Coordinates of C-alpha atoms in Angstrom, one line a residue:
M28 CA -52.7 48.0 -2.6
P29 CA -54.5 51.3 -1.9
S30 CA -57.1 49.7 0.1
F31 CA -54.6 47.9 2.2
G32 CA -52.9 51.0 3.0
N33 CA -56.1 52.7 3.8
G34 CA -57.0 49.8 6.2
L35 CA -53.5 50.2 7.8
S36 CA -54.0 53.7 8.4
M37 CA -57.5 53.3 9.7
R38 CA -56.5 50.6 12.3
R39 CA -53.4 52.7 13.4
G40 CA -55.6 55.7 13.8
L41 CA -57.9 53.9 15.9
T42 CA -55.1 52.3 17.9
F43 CA -53.8 55.7 18.6
A44 CA -57.4 57.3 19.4
T45 CA -58.3 54.3 21.8
G46 CA -55.0 54.4 23.5
L47 CA -55.4 58.0 24.3
V48 CA -58.8 57.4 25.6
E49 CA -57.6 54.7 27.7
C50 CA -54.7 56.7 29.2
L51 CA -56.8 59.7 29.6
C52 CA -60.0 57.9 31.3
F53 CA -58.4 54.9 33.2
A54 CA -54.6 54.5 33.7
G55 CA -53.8 57.2 36.3
A56 CA -57.1 57.4 38.0
V57 CA -55.5 56.7 41.5
F58 CA -53.9 60.4 41.5
G59 CA -57.3 61.8 41.7
W60 CA -57.6 60.4 45.2
A61 CA -58.6 63.9 46.8
S62 CA -61.7 63.7 45.0
L63 CA -62.6 60.2 45.8
V64 CA -61.7 61.0 49.6
F65 CA -64.6 63.6 49.5
V66 CA -66.9 60.8 48.4
L67 CA -65.6 58.3 50.9
K68 CA -66.0 60.7 53.9
T69 CA -69.6 61.3 52.8
E70 CA -70.0 57.4 52.7
G71 CA -68.6 57.1 56.2
Y72 CA -65.6 55.4 55.4
F73 CA -63.0 55.1 58.4
S74 CA -65.6 57.2 60.3
D75 CA -65.0 54.9 63.5
L76 CA -61.7 56.8 63.8
C77 CA -63.3 60.1 64.4
V78 CA -63.5 61.0 68.2
N79 CA -65.1 63.5 70.3
T80 CA -62.9 66.0 71.9
T81 CA -63.2 69.0 74.1
G82 CA -62.7 72.3 72.2
V83 CA -61.2 75.6 73.4
N84 CA -64.3 76.8 74.8
G85 CA -65.3 73.5 76.5
T86 CA -67.6 72.5 73.6
Q87 CA -67.5 69.1 72.2
V88 CA -65.7 69.0 68.7
L89 CA -65.3 65.9 66.4
D90 CA -61.8 65.2 65.8
C91 CA -61.3 63.3 62.6
S92 CA -57.3 63.4 62.3
G93 CA -57.4 59.6 62.6
Q94 CA -59.6 59.3 59.6
D95 CA -57.4 61.5 57.5
E96 CA -54.4 59.8 58.6
Q97 CA -55.9 56.6 57.3
F98 CA -56.9 58.0 54.1
S99 CA -53.4 59.4 53.6
L100 CA -52.1 55.9 54.3
V101 CA -54.2 54.2 51.6
F102 CA -52.9 56.7 49.0
T103 CA -49.2 56.5 50.3
I104 CA -49.5 52.7 49.9
A105 CA -51.0 53.0 46.4
S106 CA -48.6 55.5 45.2
F107 CA -45.6 53.5 46.5
M108 CA -46.8 50.5 44.7
N109 CA -47.4 52.4 41.6
N110 CA -43.8 53.3 41.4
F111 CA -42.1 50.4 42.8
L112 CA -43.8 47.8 40.6
T113 CA -43.1 49.7 37.5
L114 CA -39.8 47.7 37.4
P115 CA -41.5 44.2 37.5
S116 CA -44.2 45.6 35.2
G117 CA -41.6 46.4 32.7
F118 CA -39.8 43.2 33.0
L119 CA -43.2 41.4 32.3
F120 CA -44.0 43.4 29.2
D121 CA -40.3 42.7 28.0
R122 CA -40.4 39.1 28.8
F123 CA -44.0 38.1 27.6
G124 CA -45.0 40.9 25.3
T125 CA -48.2 43.0 24.9
T126 CA -51.0 40.7 25.1
V127 CA -49.9 38.9 28.4
A128 CA -49.0 42.3 30.1
R129 CA -52.3 44.0 29.0
L130 CA -54.4 41.0 30.3
C131 CA -52.7 41.0 33.6
G132 CA -53.3 44.8 33.7
I133 CA -56.9 44.4 33.2
C134 CA -57.3 41.7 35.7
L135 CA -55.6 43.8 38.3
Y136 CA -57.5 47.0 37.4
S137 CA -60.8 45.1 37.1
T138 CA -60.2 43.5 40.6
G139 CA -59.6 47.0 42.1
T140 CA -62.6 48.4 40.8
L141 CA -64.7 45.5 42.1
M142 CA -63.2 45.9 45.5
V143 CA -64.1 49.5 45.7
A144 CA -67.5 48.8 44.3
F145 CA -68.3 46.3 47.0
S146 CA -66.7 48.0 49.8
T147 CA -68.7 49.7 52.6
S148 CA -67.8 51.9 55.6
A149 CA -67.7 48.6 57.6
L150 CA -65.3 47.2 55.0
S151 CA -63.1 50.3 54.7
N152 CA -60.0 48.2 54.8
L153 CA -60.8 47.1 51.2
L154 CA -59.6 50.3 50.1
F155 CA -55.9 49.4 50.8
P156 CA -55.7 46.5 48.2
A157 CA -58.3 48.1 45.9
L158 CA -56.2 51.4 45.3
T159 CA -53.1 49.4 44.9
L160 CA -54.4 47.3 42.2
L161 CA -55.7 50.2 40.3
A162 CA -52.4 51.8 40.5
V163 CA -50.5 48.8 39.2
G164 CA -53.1 47.9 36.4
G165 CA -53.1 51.7 35.3
I166 CA -49.3 51.7 34.9
L167 CA -49.3 48.5 32.7
F168 CA -52.0 50.3 30.6
L169 CA -49.5 53.1 30.2
I170 CA -46.3 50.8 29.5
T171 CA -48.2 49.0 26.8
N172 CA -49.6 52.0 25.0
M173 CA -46.2 53.7 24.8
Q174 CA -45.2 51.8 21.9
V175 CA -48.1 53.0 19.7
G176 CA -45.8 56.0 19.0
N177 CA -43.7 53.6 17.1
L178 CA -46.5 53.3 14.4
F179 CA -46.2 57.1 13.5
G180 CA -42.5 57.6 12.8
S181 CA -41.6 61.3 13.0
H182 CA -44.5 61.8 15.4
R183 CA -43.4 59.3 17.7
S184 CA -42.2 61.5 20.4
T185 CA -45.2 63.8 20.4
I186 CA -47.4 60.8 20.7
I187 CA -45.6 59.2 23.5
T188 CA -45.4 62.5 25.3
L189 CA -49.1 63.2 24.8
Y190 CA -50.0 59.6 26.4
N191 CA -47.8 60.6 29.4
G192 CA -49.9 63.8 29.7
A193 CA -53.1 61.9 29.3
F194 CA -52.0 59.6 32.1
D195 CA -51.6 62.7 34.3
S196 CA -54.9 63.9 33.4
S197 CA -56.9 60.7 34.1
S198 CA -56.8 61.6 37.6
A199 CA -59.9 63.6 37.0
L200 CA -61.9 60.2 36.8
F201 CA -62.3 60.3 40.3
F202 CA -63.7 63.9 40.0
I203 CA -66.2 62.9 37.6
I204 CA -67.3 60.2 40.0
K205 CA -67.7 62.7 42.8
L206 CA -69.9 64.9 40.5
L207 CA -71.9 61.9 39.6
H208 CA -72.3 61.0 43.4
E209 CA -73.6 64.6 44.1
V210 CA -76.5 64.2 41.6
G211 CA -77.3 60.7 42.9
V212 CA -75.2 58.1 41.2
S213 CA -73.9 55.6 43.9
L214 CA -70.2 54.8 44.4
R215 CA -71.0 51.1 43.6
S216 CA -72.7 51.8 40.4
A217 CA -69.7 54.1 39.1
F218 CA -67.2 51.5 39.9
L219 CA -69.2 48.6 38.4
F220 CA -69.4 50.6 35.2
L221 CA -65.7 50.9 35.3
T222 CA -65.4 47.2 35.8
A223 CA -67.7 46.7 32.7
C224 CA -65.4 48.8 30.6
S225 CA -62.7 46.0 30.9
I226 CA -64.5 44.5 27.9
I227 CA -63.4 47.4 25.8
H228 CA -59.9 47.0 27.1
V229 CA -59.8 43.3 26.3
L230 CA -61.4 43.9 22.8
R231 CA -58.6 46.6 22.1
T232 CA -55.8 44.2 23.4
F233 CA -56.8 41.6 20.7
F234 CA -58.0 43.7 17.8
L235 CA -55.9 47.0 18.1
M236 CA -52.7 45.8 19.8
P237 CA -49.9 43.5 18.7
R238 CA -49.3 40.1 20.5
K239 CA -45.7 40.9 21.3
F240 CA -44.3 44.4 20.4
I241 CA -44.4 47.2 17.7
P242 CA -40.8 47.6 16.5
Y243 CA -39.0 50.7 15.7
P244 CA -38.2 51.6 13.1
L245 CA -41.3 50.3 11.6
P246 CA -41.1 47.7 8.9
D247 CA -43.0 48.3 5.7
H248 CA -46.6 47.1 5.5
Y249 CA -46.3 46.4 9.2
T250 CA -49.6 44.8 10.6
Y251 CA -50.7 43.8 13.9
G252 CA -54.0 42.6 15.6
I253 CA -55.9 39.1 15.7
T254 CA -56.6 39.2 11.9
C255 CA -53.2 40.0 10.5
G256 CA -52.1 36.4 10.1
K257 CA -48.5 35.5 9.3
S258 CA -47.4 39.2 8.9
T259 CA -47.8 39.5 12.8
T260 CA -46.0 36.4 13.6
L261 CA -43.1 37.5 11.4
N262 CA -42.9 41.1 12.6
S263 CA -43.1 39.7 16.3
K264 CA -40.1 37.5 15.6
V265 CA -38.0 40.3 14.2
A266 CA -38.8 42.4 17.3
E267 CA -38.1 39.5 19.6
N268 CA -34.7 38.8 18.0
G269 CA -33.7 42.5 18.4
D270 CA -33.4 43.3 14.7
T271 CA -35.1 46.3 15.0
Q272 CA -35.1 48.7 17.9
M273 CA -37.9 48.5 20.4
E274 CA -38.3 51.0 23.0
T275 CA -41.5 50.8 24.9
E276 CA -41.3 53.7 27.3
D277 CA -38.8 56.0 25.6
V278 CA -40.0 59.7 25.3
H279 CA -37.2 60.8 22.9
T280 CA -35.0 58.6 20.5
P281 CA -31.9 58.6 22.6
L282 CA -28.8 58.3 20.0
D283 CA -28.1 58.9 16.4
K284 CA -28.4 55.4 14.9
D285 CA -26.1 56.5 12.1
A286 CA -23.4 57.7 14.4
P287 CA -20.2 55.8 14.7
A288 CA -20.2 52.9 17.2
K289 CA -18.6 53.6 20.5
Q290 CA -17.9 51.8 23.9
E291 CA -21.2 51.9 25.6
K292 CA -21.5 52.0 29.5
S293 CA -22.5 48.7 31.2
F294 CA -25.7 48.7 33.3
R295 CA -23.4 48.7 36.4
E296 CA -21.5 51.7 35.4
C297 CA -24.7 53.7 34.6
L298 CA -26.2 52.6 38.0
L299 CA -23.1 53.8 39.9
S300 CA -22.7 57.1 37.9
R301 CA -23.2 60.6 39.2
F302 CA -25.9 61.3 36.7
F303 CA -28.0 58.4 37.9
V304 CA -27.6 59.1 41.5
L305 CA -28.4 62.9 41.1
H306 CA -31.3 62.1 38.9
L307 CA -32.7 59.9 41.4
L308 CA -32.4 62.6 44.0
W309 CA -34.0 65.0 41.5
L310 CA -36.9 62.9 40.9
S311 CA -37.3 61.7 44.5
V312 CA -37.6 64.9 46.3
M313 CA -40.1 66.5 44.0
Q314 CA -42.2 63.3 43.6
L315 CA -42.4 63.2 47.4
R316 CA -43.7 66.7 47.5
H317 CA -46.4 66.1 45.0
Y318 CA -47.6 62.9 46.6
L319 CA -47.6 64.5 50.1
F320 CA -49.7 67.4 48.5
I321 CA -52.2 65.1 46.8
G322 CA -52.4 62.7 49.9
T323 CA -53.0 65.6 52.4
L324 CA -55.1 68.1 50.1
N325 CA -58.5 67.3 51.6
S326 CA -57.3 67.7 55.2
M327 CA -55.3 70.8 54.3
L328 CA -58.5 72.3 52.8
Q329 CA -60.4 71.2 55.9
G330 CA -58.1 73.4 58.0
L331 CA -58.0 76.4 55.4
T332 CA -61.9 76.4 55.2
A333 CA -62.8 75.7 58.9
G334 CA -64.5 72.4 57.7
E335 CA -66.9 74.2 55.5
P336 CA -68.0 71.3 53.2
S337 CA -69.1 73.5 50.3
L338 CA -65.9 75.4 50.3
V339 CA -63.9 72.1 50.4
S340 CA -65.8 70.8 47.6
K341 CA -65.3 73.9 45.4
Y342 CA -61.6 73.6 46.0
I343 CA -61.4 70.0 45.3
N344 CA -63.3 70.5 42.0
A345 CA -60.9 73.2 40.9
F346 CA -58.0 70.9 41.7
A347 CA -59.5 68.1 39.7
I348 CA -60.3 70.3 36.9
S349 CA -56.8 71.5 36.8
Q350 CA -55.3 67.8 36.4
L351 CA -57.2 67.6 33.1
C352 CA -54.6 70.2 31.9
G353 CA -51.8 67.8 32.2
V354 CA -52.6 66.4 28.7
L355 CA -51.9 70.1 27.5
C356 CA -48.8 70.7 29.5
A357 CA -46.9 67.6 28.8
P358 CA -45.8 68.4 25.2
W359 CA -44.4 71.8 26.4
N360 CA -41.4 70.1 28.0
G361 CA -40.8 68.1 24.8
L362 CA -40.6 71.5 22.7
I363 CA -37.9 72.6 25.3
L364 CA -35.9 69.5 24.9
D365 CA -36.2 69.4 21.1
R366 CA -35.5 73.0 20.6
H367 CA -32.2 72.3 19.3
K368 CA -33.2 69.9 16.4
G369 CA -32.4 70.9 13.0
K370 CA -30.0 73.5 14.1
P371 CA -26.3 73.3 13.4
R372 CA -24.2 71.9 16.3
A373 CA -20.9 73.1 17.6
P374 CA -18.1 71.8 15.8
G375 CA -17.2 68.3 17.1
E376 CA -20.3 68.2 19.2
S377 CA -22.3 64.8 18.9
E378 CA -26.1 64.6 18.7
Q379 CA -26.0 63.0 22.2
E380 CA -24.1 65.8 23.7
A381 CA -26.5 68.3 22.1
D382 CA -29.5 66.5 23.5
L383 CA -27.7 66.4 27.0
R384 CA -27.2 70.0 26.7
A385 CA -30.8 70.7 26.0
T386 CA -31.9 68.8 29.1
V387 CA -30.3 71.3 31.5
L388 CA -33.0 74.1 30.9
S389 CA -35.8 71.4 31.3
L390 CA -34.3 69.9 34.6
F391 CA -33.6 73.4 35.9
L392 CA -37.4 74.7 35.2
T393 CA -38.8 71.7 36.6
V394 CA -37.1 72.4 40.0
L395 CA -37.9 75.9 39.9
Q396 CA -41.7 75.2 39.1
C397 CA -41.7 72.7 42.0
V398 CA -40.1 75.2 44.6
L399 CA -42.7 77.7 43.4
F400 CA -45.4 75.3 43.7
S401 CA -44.1 74.3 47.1
V402 CA -43.9 77.7 48.5
C403 CA -47.7 78.4 47.4
A404 CA -48.8 75.3 49.1
T405 CA -47.1 76.4 52.2
I406 CA -48.7 79.8 52.6
P407 CA -52.0 79.1 54.5
Y408 CA -54.2 81.5 52.3
L409 CA -57.1 79.8 50.8
P410 CA -57.3 81.9 47.4
L411 CA -53.7 81.4 46.7
Q412 CA -54.2 77.6 46.3
Y413 CA -55.7 78.1 42.8
L414 CA -52.2 79.1 41.7
T415 CA -50.8 76.1 43.7
F416 CA -53.1 73.7 41.5
I417 CA -51.9 75.3 38.3
L418 CA -48.3 75.2 39.3
Q419 CA -48.7 71.5 40.5
V420 CA -50.2 70.2 37.5
L421 CA -47.7 72.1 35.2
N422 CA -44.9 70.6 37.4
R423 CA -46.0 67.1 37.4
S424 CA -46.2 67.1 33.8
F425 CA -42.7 68.3 33.3
L426 CA -41.4 65.9 36.0
F427 CA -42.4 62.7 34.6
G428 CA -41.9 63.6 31.0
G429 CA -38.4 65.0 31.9
N430 CA -37.6 61.9 33.8
A431 CA -38.0 59.7 30.9
A432 CA -36.5 62.1 28.5
F433 CA -33.1 62.5 30.5
I434 CA -32.7 58.7 31.0
S435 CA -33.1 58.1 27.3
V436 CA -30.6 60.7 26.6
A437 CA -28.0 60.4 29.2
F438 CA -27.7 56.5 29.2
P439 CA -27.4 53.8 26.5
S440 CA -30.7 53.0 25.0
R441 CA -30.3 49.3 25.6
H442 CA -30.6 50.0 29.3
F443 CA -33.6 52.2 29.2
G444 CA -36.2 50.1 30.2
K445 CA -34.1 48.7 33.3
L446 CA -32.9 52.2 34.4
Y447 CA -36.4 53.8 34.0
G448 CA -38.0 51.0 36.0
L449 CA -35.2 51.1 38.7
V450 CA -35.4 54.8 39.1
M451 CA -39.1 54.7 39.7
A452 CA -39.0 51.8 42.0
L453 CA -36.1 53.4 44.1
S454 CA -37.9 56.7 44.2
A455 CA -41.1 54.9 45.5
V456 CA -39.0 54.0 48.7
F457 CA -38.2 57.8 49.3
T458 CA -42.0 58.5 48.9
I459 CA -42.8 56.2 52.0
L460 CA -41.6 59.3 53.9
Q461 CA -45.0 61.0 53.3
Y462 CA -46.6 58.8 55.8
P463 CA -44.3 59.8 58.7
C464 CA -44.7 63.5 57.5
V465 CA -48.6 63.1 57.8
S466 CA -48.1 61.3 61.3
L467 CA -46.0 64.3 62.3
V468 CA -48.4 66.8 61.3
K469 CA -51.3 65.1 63.0
G470 CA -49.5 64.5 66.2
P471 CA -46.8 66.6 67.5
L472 CA -47.6 69.5 65.2
G473 CA -51.4 69.5 66.3
G474 CA -52.5 69.5 62.8
D475 CA -50.3 72.5 61.5
P476 CA -48.6 71.4 58.3
L477 CA -46.4 74.7 58.1
Y478 CA -43.2 73.2 59.5
V479 CA -43.5 70.0 57.3
N480 CA -44.2 72.3 54.2
V481 CA -41.2 74.6 54.9
A482 CA -39.0 71.7 55.4
L483 CA -40.1 70.0 52.0
T484 CA -39.5 73.3 50.3
L485 CA -35.8 73.4 51.4
L486 CA -35.4 69.7 50.5
S487 CA -36.7 70.7 47.0
L488 CA -33.9 72.9 46.6
L489 CA -31.5 70.0 46.7
A490 CA -32.8 69.0 43.2
F491 CA -30.9 72.0 41.7
I492 CA -27.8 70.0 42.2
H493 CA -28.7 68.0 39.0
P494 CA -29.3 70.5 36.3
L495 CA -26.1 72.1 37.7
S496 CA -24.1 69.1 37.5
V497 CA -25.3 68.3 33.9
Y498 CA -24.4 71.9 32.9
L499 CA -21.0 71.8 34.4
H500 CA -20.4 68.5 32.5
C501 CA -21.5 70.0 29.1
R502 CA -19.4 72.9 29.8
G503 CA -16.5 70.5 30.4
L504 CA -17.0 68.7 27.2
A505 CA -17.2 72.1 25.5
S506 CA -13.8 73.2 26.9
L507 CA -12.2 69.8 25.9
R508 CA -13.5 70.1 22.2
A509 CA -12.1 73.9 22.1
E510 CA -8.7 72.6 23.3
S511 CA -8.5 69.9 20.9
Q512 CA -9.3 72.0 18.2
A513 CA -6.8 74.6 19.3
D514 CA -4.0 72.2 19.7
P515 CA -3.8 71.5 16.0
A516 CA -3.9 75.1 15.1
S517 CA -1.2 76.0 17.4
S518 CA 1.0 73.2 16.1
Q519 CA 0.7 74.8 12.7

């Protein structure tokens, strides 16, 4: 038995470590787009859109605004598909299990890397499907890895939050490709290597991941992987039949399972609730700000540095390095959300109400960070962008972790997957606005993003409505509890 237990511990440790590497090195690579754009410009992608124009002094100036707009469009479509296809990706995972979902993700991701590898300046349009496939394949990696937290009981939330942070930090992959390109490694060689890494993903799928799901709570002596025999089949059936709770994307355990059963809201009621609508607004406006910033960072730095390539490269490198800190920032929001755990609750207050009250500070700080980040990005002062990068990665970590945490707390756990996928899909529709924003800057505004940045900063202020609404709701519940406790006392 001790050797059996040691074998299980080793396998679980390997599953966790390889899952972290997978999320850190592959899953969210598409968000390192700014670094890859620098390489693609060097290789001449979309260079046919650059035209000679007459400058202020009558000199010929190369205008590449059309090229920048096309690069922004590639990222707009990829980021939209990353969010919008979270919903069908979640349904694919729920319906067919881990192995099928991961194999689909690996095929999509590998096809995307091959497309980039064999693209050229003459085949620049291959970037459109390639980046989309990388985004969708990456989100399937994340979704299937979330359940690994179920293997570690009391550390479940920490591990899932860490994986989310690793997903954010994986945007540094394109930065590494940029550095390798500067020392002579071709773009094709780098992406062919990424394609070859698919062998590792496949081996991990069969040997270190379950065929269906990892249940939560975890049964005694639960095993998984290709060598586990009947035990895997049994446990898979348990998970499929719903005898154990399985939440693949949940960042925080939503409700106390020992609490008395009460009437849960239907999916329709959740969808039409004030919380869902305001949460969608909260996520959408801040996500739009982030995506527009990432998609236009290269052209913004071109303007602030007067097109000096070495300076642009320096700031792109600084931005990419800052993205590595996402894996360190992500757990901070979890500490804020869990700060009340283990402390006595107010008389009559349920665990769900206490969890909901704890989200107010997290929601508020996330909006505050976004406003500060947006203000810094608006000010056309180059050295200030270092602070912008720090605020951006901190806010992005809070945003996506807080999104999943709030949904798990505010709504019944059985609707989590559907609501999480739906809010990501609907917010993706909102992020399409980034392309007309780019077109407005490149066209009527003559390349000056100041007015668009100011408008987005003001738009971000709308997100404060959500934490205010949750705060007022919690205060109303507290008032009702106080009144109910006062009535018996007055009757005596």
